[in-house]
Short mmCIF file of C-alpha atoms in Angstrom, two decimals:
data_model
loop_
_atom_site.label_atom_id
_atom_site.label_comp_id
_atom_site.label_asym_id
_atom_site.label_seq_id
_atom_site.Cartn_x
_atom_site.Cartn_y
_atom_site.Cartn_z
CA UNK A 1401 -23.49 30.93 -28.00
CA UNK A 1402 -21.44 27.70 -27.81
CA UNK A 1403 -22.33 25.01 -30.36
CA UNK A 1404 -21.33 21.51 -29.20
CA UNK A 1405 -20.93 19.45 -32.34
CA UNK A 1406 -17.63 17.78 -33.14
CA UNK A 1407 -15.70 18.94 -30.10
CA UNK A 1408 -13.71 16.95 -27.59
CA UNK A 1409 -14.90 15.78 -24.19
CA UNK A 1410 -12.57 18.28 -22.51
CA UNK A 1411 -14.11 21.13 -24.50
CA UNK A 1412 -17.58 20.00 -23.47
CA UNK A 1413 -16.50 19.98 -19.82
CA UNK A 1414 -15.08 23.48 -20.14
CA UNK A 1415 -18.28 24.70 -21.82
CA UNK A 1416 -20.38 23.48 -18.87
CA UNK A 1417 -17.96 25.06 -16.39
CA UNK A 1418 -18.13 28.32 -18.36
CA UNK A 1419 -21.92 28.28 -18.09
CA UNK A 1420 -21.70 27.59 -14.33
CA UNK A 1421 -19.44 30.61 -13.84
CA UNK A 1422 -21.70 32.75 -15.99
CA UNK A 1423 -24.91 31.90 -14.20
CA UNK A 1424 -23.48 32.11 -10.65
CA UNK A 1425 -22.12 35.56 -11.45
CA UNK A 1426 -25.44 36.80 -12.83
CA UNK A 1427 -27.56 35.52 -9.93
CA UNK A 1428 -25.11 36.88 -7.36
CA UNK A 1429 -24.31 33.50 -5.84
CA UNK A 1430 -20.70 34.50 -5.21
CA UNK A 1431 -21.56 37.45 -3.00
CA UNK A 1432 -20.83 37.09 0.69
CA UNK A 1433 -24.49 37.79 1.43
CA UNK A 1434 -27.08 36.72 -1.13
CA UNK A 1435 -29.48 39.48 -2.27
CA UNK A 1436 -27.69 41.97 0.00
CA UNK A 1437 -28.71 39.93 3.04
CA UNK A 1438 -26.61 38.43 5.88
CA UNK A 1439 -27.27 34.93 4.51
CA UNK A 1440 -25.19 32.87 2.11
CA UNK A 1441 -26.71 31.12 -0.90
CA UNK A 1442 -26.91 27.84 1.05
CA UNK A 1443 -28.49 29.48 4.09
CA UNK A 1444 -31.02 31.29 1.91
CA UNK A 1445 -31.91 28.06 0.14
CA UNK A 1446 -32.45 26.29 3.46
CA UNK A 1447 -34.82 29.05 4.59
CA UNK A 1448 -36.66 28.67 1.28
CA UNK A 1449 -37.02 24.89 1.66
CA UNK A 1450 -38.29 25.13 5.23
CA UNK A 1451 -40.79 27.83 4.27
CA UNK A 1452 -42.12 26.03 1.19
CA UNK A 1453 -42.20 22.35 2.17
CA UNK A 1454 -44.80 20.53 4.23
CA UNK A 1455 -43.35 19.33 7.54
CA UNK A 1456 -39.67 19.43 6.48
CA UNK A 1457 -37.15 17.48 8.55
CA UNK A 1458 -33.39 17.79 8.66
CA UNK A 1459 -32.93 14.37 7.04
CA UNK A 1460 -35.25 15.43 4.19
CA UNK A 1461 -33.17 18.56 3.56
CA UNK A 1462 -29.93 16.56 3.63
CA UNK A 1463 -31.17 14.34 0.81
CA UNK A 1464 -33.09 16.94 -1.21
CA UNK A 1465 -30.33 19.53 -1.20
CA UNK A 1466 -27.34 17.18 -1.38
CA UNK A 1467 -25.75 18.81 1.66
CA UNK A 1468 -23.18 17.35 4.00
CA UNK A 1469 -25.02 16.31 7.16
CA UNK A 1470 -22.62 18.05 9.52
CA UNK A 1471 -22.69 21.27 7.50
CA UNK A 1472 -26.49 21.35 7.52
CA UNK A 1473 -26.53 20.59 11.25
CA UNK A 1474 -24.30 23.59 11.98
CA UNK A 1475 -26.45 25.94 9.86
CA UNK A 1476 -29.66 24.80 11.58
CA UNK A 1477 -28.02 25.27 14.98
CA UNK A 1478 -27.04 28.83 13.99
CA UNK A 1479 -30.61 29.51 12.84
CA UNK A 1480 -31.92 28.33 16.22
CA UNK A 1481 -29.43 30.55 18.07
CA UNK A 1482 -30.54 33.55 15.97
CA UNK A 1483 -34.20 32.85 16.68
CA UNK A 1484 -35.09 32.00 13.07
CA UNK A 1485 -35.98 28.35 13.61
CA UNK A 1486 -37.42 25.90 16.10
CA UNK A 1487 -38.07 22.14 16.06
CA UNK A 1488 -41.38 20.46 16.77
CA UNK A 1489 -41.97 16.74 17.29
CA UNK A 1490 -44.08 15.18 14.56
CA UNK A 1491 -47.57 14.09 15.60
CA UNK A 1492 -47.35 11.18 13.15
CA UNK A 1493 -43.91 9.95 14.20
CA UNK A 1494 -42.43 11.12 17.52
CA UNK A 1495 -38.95 10.25 16.26
CA UNK A 1496 -39.21 12.96 13.60
CA UNK A 1497 -38.55 16.64 14.35
CA UNK A 1498 -40.29 19.08 12.05
CA UNK A 1499 -38.41 22.29 11.21
CA UNK A 1500 -40.47 25.45 11.65
CA UNK A 1501 -39.64 29.10 11.03
CA UNK A 1502 -40.26 31.50 13.88
CA UNK A 1503 -41.93 34.86 13.24
CA UNK A 1504 -38.43 36.30 12.80
CA UNK A 1505 -37.56 33.47 10.40
CA UNK A 1506 -40.70 34.10 8.35
CA UNK A 1507 -39.78 37.78 8.14
CA UNK A 1508 -36.22 36.96 7.00
CA UNK A 1509 -37.51 34.56 4.34
CA UNK A 1510 -40.14 37.05 3.10
CA UNK A 1511 -37.48 39.73 2.64
CA UNK A 1512 -35.22 37.33 0.70
CA UNK A 1513 -38.12 36.15 -1.44
CA UNK A 1514 -39.18 39.70 -2.28
CA UNK A 1515 -35.64 40.75 -3.23
CA UNK A 1516 -35.22 37.66 -5.38
CA UNK A 1517 -38.44 38.38 -7.27
CA UNK A 1518 -37.34 41.97 -7.86
CA UNK A 1519 -33.92 40.92 -9.20
CA UNK A 1520 -35.39 38.35 -11.59
CA UNK A 1521 -38.03 40.82 -12.77
CA UNK A 1522 -35.28 43.33 -13.55
CA UNK A 1523 -33.33 40.69 -15.49
CA UNK A 1524 -36.40 39.73 -17.55
CA UNK A 1525 -37.29 43.34 -18.20
CA UNK A 1526 -34.21 43.63 -20.42
CA UNK A 1527 -35.56 40.89 -22.72
CA UNK A 1528 -38.41 40.92 -25.22
CA UNK A 1529 -41.37 38.55 -24.77
CA UNK A 1530 -39.94 36.12 -27.32
CA UNK A 1531 -36.49 36.23 -25.68
CA UNK A 1532 -38.05 35.59 -22.28
CA UNK A 1533 -39.82 32.53 -23.70
CA UNK A 1534 -36.54 31.33 -25.25
CA UNK A 1535 -34.83 31.68 -21.90
CA UNK A 1536 -37.54 29.76 -20.06
CA UNK A 1537 -37.55 26.98 -22.67
CA UNK A 1538 -33.76 26.72 -22.49
CA UNK A 1539 -33.84 26.45 -18.69
CA UNK A 1540 -36.48 23.74 -18.87
CA UNK A 1541 -34.30 21.86 -21.36
CA UNK A 1542 -31.25 22.06 -19.07
CA UNK A 1543 -33.27 20.97 -16.05
CA UNK A 1544 -34.88 18.08 -17.92
CA UNK A 1545 -31.63 16.74 -19.37
CA UNK A 1546 -29.79 16.82 -16.05
CA UNK A 1547 -32.61 15.64 -13.78
CA UNK A 1548 -33.45 12.55 -15.85
CA UNK A 1549 -30.23 10.95 -14.62
CA UNK A 1550 -30.55 12.00 -10.97
CA UNK A 1551 -30.54 8.49 -9.59
CA UNK A 1552 -27.57 9.34 -7.38
CA UNK A 1553 -27.36 11.27 -4.09
CA UNK A 1554 -24.81 13.89 -3.12
CA UNK A 1555 -24.69 13.23 0.61
CA UNK A 1556 -25.15 10.55 3.20
CA UNK A 1557 -28.77 9.77 4.12
CA UNK A 1558 -28.24 10.79 7.74
CA UNK A 1559 -28.50 13.96 9.81
CA UNK A 1560 -26.46 15.08 12.81
CA UNK A 1561 -27.90 17.06 15.72
CA UNK A 1562 -27.09 17.85 19.34
CA UNK A 1563 -28.47 15.69 22.12
CA UNK A 1564 -32.02 15.98 23.42
CA UNK A 1565 -33.92 14.40 26.35
CA UNK A 1566 -34.13 10.64 25.88
CA UNK A 1567 -31.01 10.32 23.73
CA UNK A 1568 -28.73 9.15 26.54
CA UNK A 1569 -30.95 6.15 27.13
CA UNK A 1570 -30.41 5.14 23.51
CA UNK A 1571 -26.63 5.60 23.82
CA UNK A 1572 -26.43 3.31 26.86
CA UNK A 1573 -28.84 0.71 25.44
CA UNK A 1574 -27.17 0.54 22.01
CA UNK A 1575 -23.68 0.20 23.48
CA UNK A 1576 -24.85 -2.57 25.80
CA UNK A 1577 -26.61 -4.50 23.02
CA UNK A 1578 -24.05 -4.11 20.22
CA UNK A 1579 -20.92 -4.78 22.27
CA UNK A 1580 -22.53 -7.88 23.75
CA UNK A 1581 -23.62 -9.17 20.34
CA UNK A 1582 -20.47 -8.32 18.42
CA UNK A 1583 -17.70 -8.75 21.02
CA UNK A 1584 -19.23 -10.74 23.88
CA UNK A 1585 -18.79 -7.95 26.45
CA UNK A 1586 -20.80 -8.23 29.64
CA UNK A 1587 -23.07 -5.74 31.43
CA UNK A 1588 -20.13 -4.05 33.20
CA UNK A 1589 -19.47 -2.22 29.93
CA UNK A 1590 -23.04 -0.94 29.89
CA UNK A 1591 -22.47 0.30 33.45
CA UNK A 1592 -19.36 2.18 32.31
CA UNK A 1593 -21.27 3.83 29.46
CA UNK A 1594 -24.03 4.80 31.92
CA UNK A 1595 -21.48 6.52 34.13
CA UNK A 1596 -19.91 8.38 31.20
CA UNK A 1597 -23.22 9.78 29.95
CA UNK A 1598 -24.33 10.64 33.50
CA UNK A 1599 -21.12 12.61 34.03
CA UNK A 1600 -21.64 14.35 30.68
CA UNK A 1601 -25.18 15.48 31.53
CA UNK A 1602 -24.37 16.48 35.12
CA UNK A 1603 -21.27 18.50 34.18
CA UNK A 1604 -22.19 19.63 30.66
CA UNK A 1605 -20.32 22.73 29.43
CA UNK A 1606 -21.72 23.61 25.97
CA UNK A 1607 -18.76 25.83 25.12
CA UNK A 1608 -16.27 23.03 25.70
CA UNK A 1609 -18.27 19.83 25.26
CA UNK A 1610 -20.64 18.39 22.71
CA UNK A 1611 -22.67 15.29 21.85
CA UNK A 1612 -23.77 14.51 18.32
CA UNK A 1613 -26.72 12.23 17.62
CA UNK A 1614 -27.08 10.82 14.10
CA UNK A 1615 -30.53 10.16 12.67
CA UNK A 1616 -31.58 8.26 9.57
CA UNK A 1617 -35.24 8.34 8.49
CA UNK A 1618 -36.17 9.68 11.92
CA UNK A 1619 -34.39 6.88 13.79
CA UNK A 1620 -31.23 7.31 15.90
CA UNK A 1621 -28.35 5.39 14.32
CA UNK A 1622 -25.19 6.80 15.90
CA UNK A 1623 -23.53 9.03 18.47
CA UNK A 1624 -20.23 10.50 19.60
CA UNK A 1625 -19.07 12.83 22.40
CA UNK A 1626 -16.36 15.40 23.08
CA UNK A 1627 -15.73 16.05 26.78
CA UNK A 1628 -13.23 18.30 28.52
CA UNK A 1629 -10.13 16.54 29.84
CA UNK A 1630 -8.13 19.63 30.76
CA UNK A 1631 -7.66 23.21 29.59
CA UNK A 1632 -5.73 22.02 26.53
CA UNK A 1633 -7.01 18.47 26.03
CA UNK A 1634 -10.38 17.17 24.87
CA UNK A 1635 -11.51 13.55 25.00
CA UNK A 1636 -13.41 11.77 22.21
CA UNK A 1637 -15.81 9.23 23.68
CA UNK A 1638 -18.56 6.73 22.85
CA UNK A 1639 -18.40 6.55 19.06
CA UNK A 1640 -21.05 4.10 17.91
CA UNK A 1641 -22.82 3.44 14.60
CA UNK A 1642 -25.82 1.13 14.28
CA UNK A 1643 -25.16 -1.71 11.79
CA UNK A 1644 -28.00 -0.47 9.57
CA UNK A 1645 -26.14 2.82 9.06
CA UNK A 1646 -22.67 1.44 8.40
CA UNK A 1647 -20.96 1.84 5.05
CA UNK A 1648 -22.18 5.40 4.34
CA UNK A 1649 -19.33 7.28 6.03
CA UNK A 1650 -21.24 8.14 9.20
CA UNK A 1651 -18.49 7.05 11.61
CA UNK A 1652 -15.92 9.14 9.78
CA UNK A 1653 -18.27 12.16 9.75
CA UNK A 1654 -18.90 11.88 13.49
CA UNK A 1655 -15.16 11.85 14.22
CA UNK A 1656 -14.64 14.81 11.87
CA UNK A 1657 -17.27 16.79 13.79
CA UNK A 1658 -15.39 16.10 17.04
CA UNK A 1659 -12.11 17.28 15.54
CA UNK A 1660 -13.61 20.48 14.14
CA UNK A 1661 -15.43 21.30 17.38
CA UNK A 1662 -12.29 20.68 19.48
CA UNK A 1663 -10.33 23.09 17.31
CA UNK A 1664 -13.03 25.77 17.52
CA UNK A 1665 -13.18 25.32 21.32
CA UNK A 1666 -9.46 26.06 21.56
CA UNK A 1667 -8.15 22.65 22.56
CA UNK A 1668 -4.61 21.75 21.50
CA UNK A 1669 -5.02 17.97 21.63
CA UNK A 1670 -7.80 15.41 21.18
CA UNK A 1671 -7.32 12.02 22.87
CA UNK A 1672 -9.32 8.80 23.00
CA UNK A 1673 -9.18 5.39 24.60
CA UNK A 1674 -10.25 2.30 22.69
CA UNK A 1675 -9.40 -1.38 22.36
CA UNK A 1676 -7.44 -3.15 19.64
CA UNK A 1677 -10.41 -5.39 18.84
CA UNK A 1678 -12.42 -2.40 17.55
CA UNK A 1679 -10.77 -2.45 14.14
CA UNK A 1680 -13.30 -0.35 12.19
CA UNK A 1681 -13.09 2.51 14.69
CA UNK A 1682 -9.27 2.29 14.80
CA UNK A 1683 -9.19 2.55 11.01
CA UNK A 1684 -11.20 5.78 11.15
CA UNK A 1685 -8.90 7.25 13.81
CA UNK A 1686 -5.82 6.42 11.73
CA UNK A 1687 -7.29 8.03 8.61
CA UNK A 1688 -8.08 11.19 10.59
CA UNK A 1689 -4.46 11.49 11.75
CA UNK A 1690 -4.63 10.08 15.29
CA UNK A 1691 -1.43 8.43 16.52
CA UNK A 1692 -1.27 5.42 18.86
CA UNK A 1693 0.73 6.56 21.91
CA UNK A 1694 0.13 3.79 24.44
CA UNK A 1695 -1.28 0.27 24.77
CA UNK A 1696 -1.84 -2.01 27.73
CA UNK A 1697 -3.34 -5.46 28.30
CA UNK A 1698 -6.29 -5.60 30.69
CA UNK A 1699 -9.21 -7.83 31.64
CA UNK A 1700 -12.48 -5.90 31.44
CA UNK A 1701 -16.09 -6.47 30.46
CA UNK A 1702 -15.56 -10.23 30.80
CA UNK A 1703 -12.80 -10.31 28.14
CA UNK A 1704 -9.01 -10.19 27.80
CA UNK A 1705 -8.34 -6.99 25.87
CA UNK A 1706 -5.60 -4.62 24.75
CA UNK A 1707 -6.45 -1.02 25.61
CA UNK A 1708 -5.08 1.75 23.40
CA UNK A 1709 -4.64 5.49 23.80
CA UNK A 1710 -4.66 7.61 20.64
CA UNK A 1711 -3.87 11.30 20.26
CA UNK A 1712 -4.36 13.98 17.62
CA UNK A 1713 -2.53 17.32 17.84
CA UNK A 1714 -4.88 20.12 16.80
#
């Protein structure tokens, strides 16, 4: 047992890290599959939360579990592909999508839950009644001390998902409204966005192309697209973040999802076209490693602009 009396701050830090290593080893959190299952600790926890919460949504899980929105989105997509999960529109709020386990998902969760109970029972069996009570009291103390200061969050308050019917209307509308309000662009820009999303839907190749829709509290607040340019080149298109969702890293996360997807899809280069006036977006592209390779003056959308082409080698 470690007694923390007159020891340095560094020693206290190391004591907490030592406990973390101890407990993760004993609960098997470092195994490739938790409880001898095909699921990681995070995946198992997500199954648990969906099974044991009333009407859980992806945004709820993002905040409750402190998960990166993109990471959670990928796990949920994998669960859907494996037939463990489906989404159902909320009767109270049509913008919300409730996460539900399928019969196969319920079976997977039940097996994990049973194995977990057996492992904990075996651990407790090695302790006397008084030692078990000591352990429970100590765990309550740890939980109470840490949770009383949980006024912070570990992740952005948004959730990323793939596109669904009705989303493209939002993309076109939001681009038309925001670019008119913020940059004075006319309706010809809205027409361009309409053409881009129409081409995406009509020629959609899920293995090579993707749209991400960002939600916050059940409301759409952002989007981005990857479309196929050629066998080796992908195009990043239509990055937009609603003003109410700015400042939480959503734009950067959306671009990161595009980069990761393009690499997984086998592209060698990701390119985009933007305008010099869009400084916030340009800043994100620079931070992600894109390089400006061409610029040209043009008159479009009722404005004199400088178009820019940016590239990222993957």
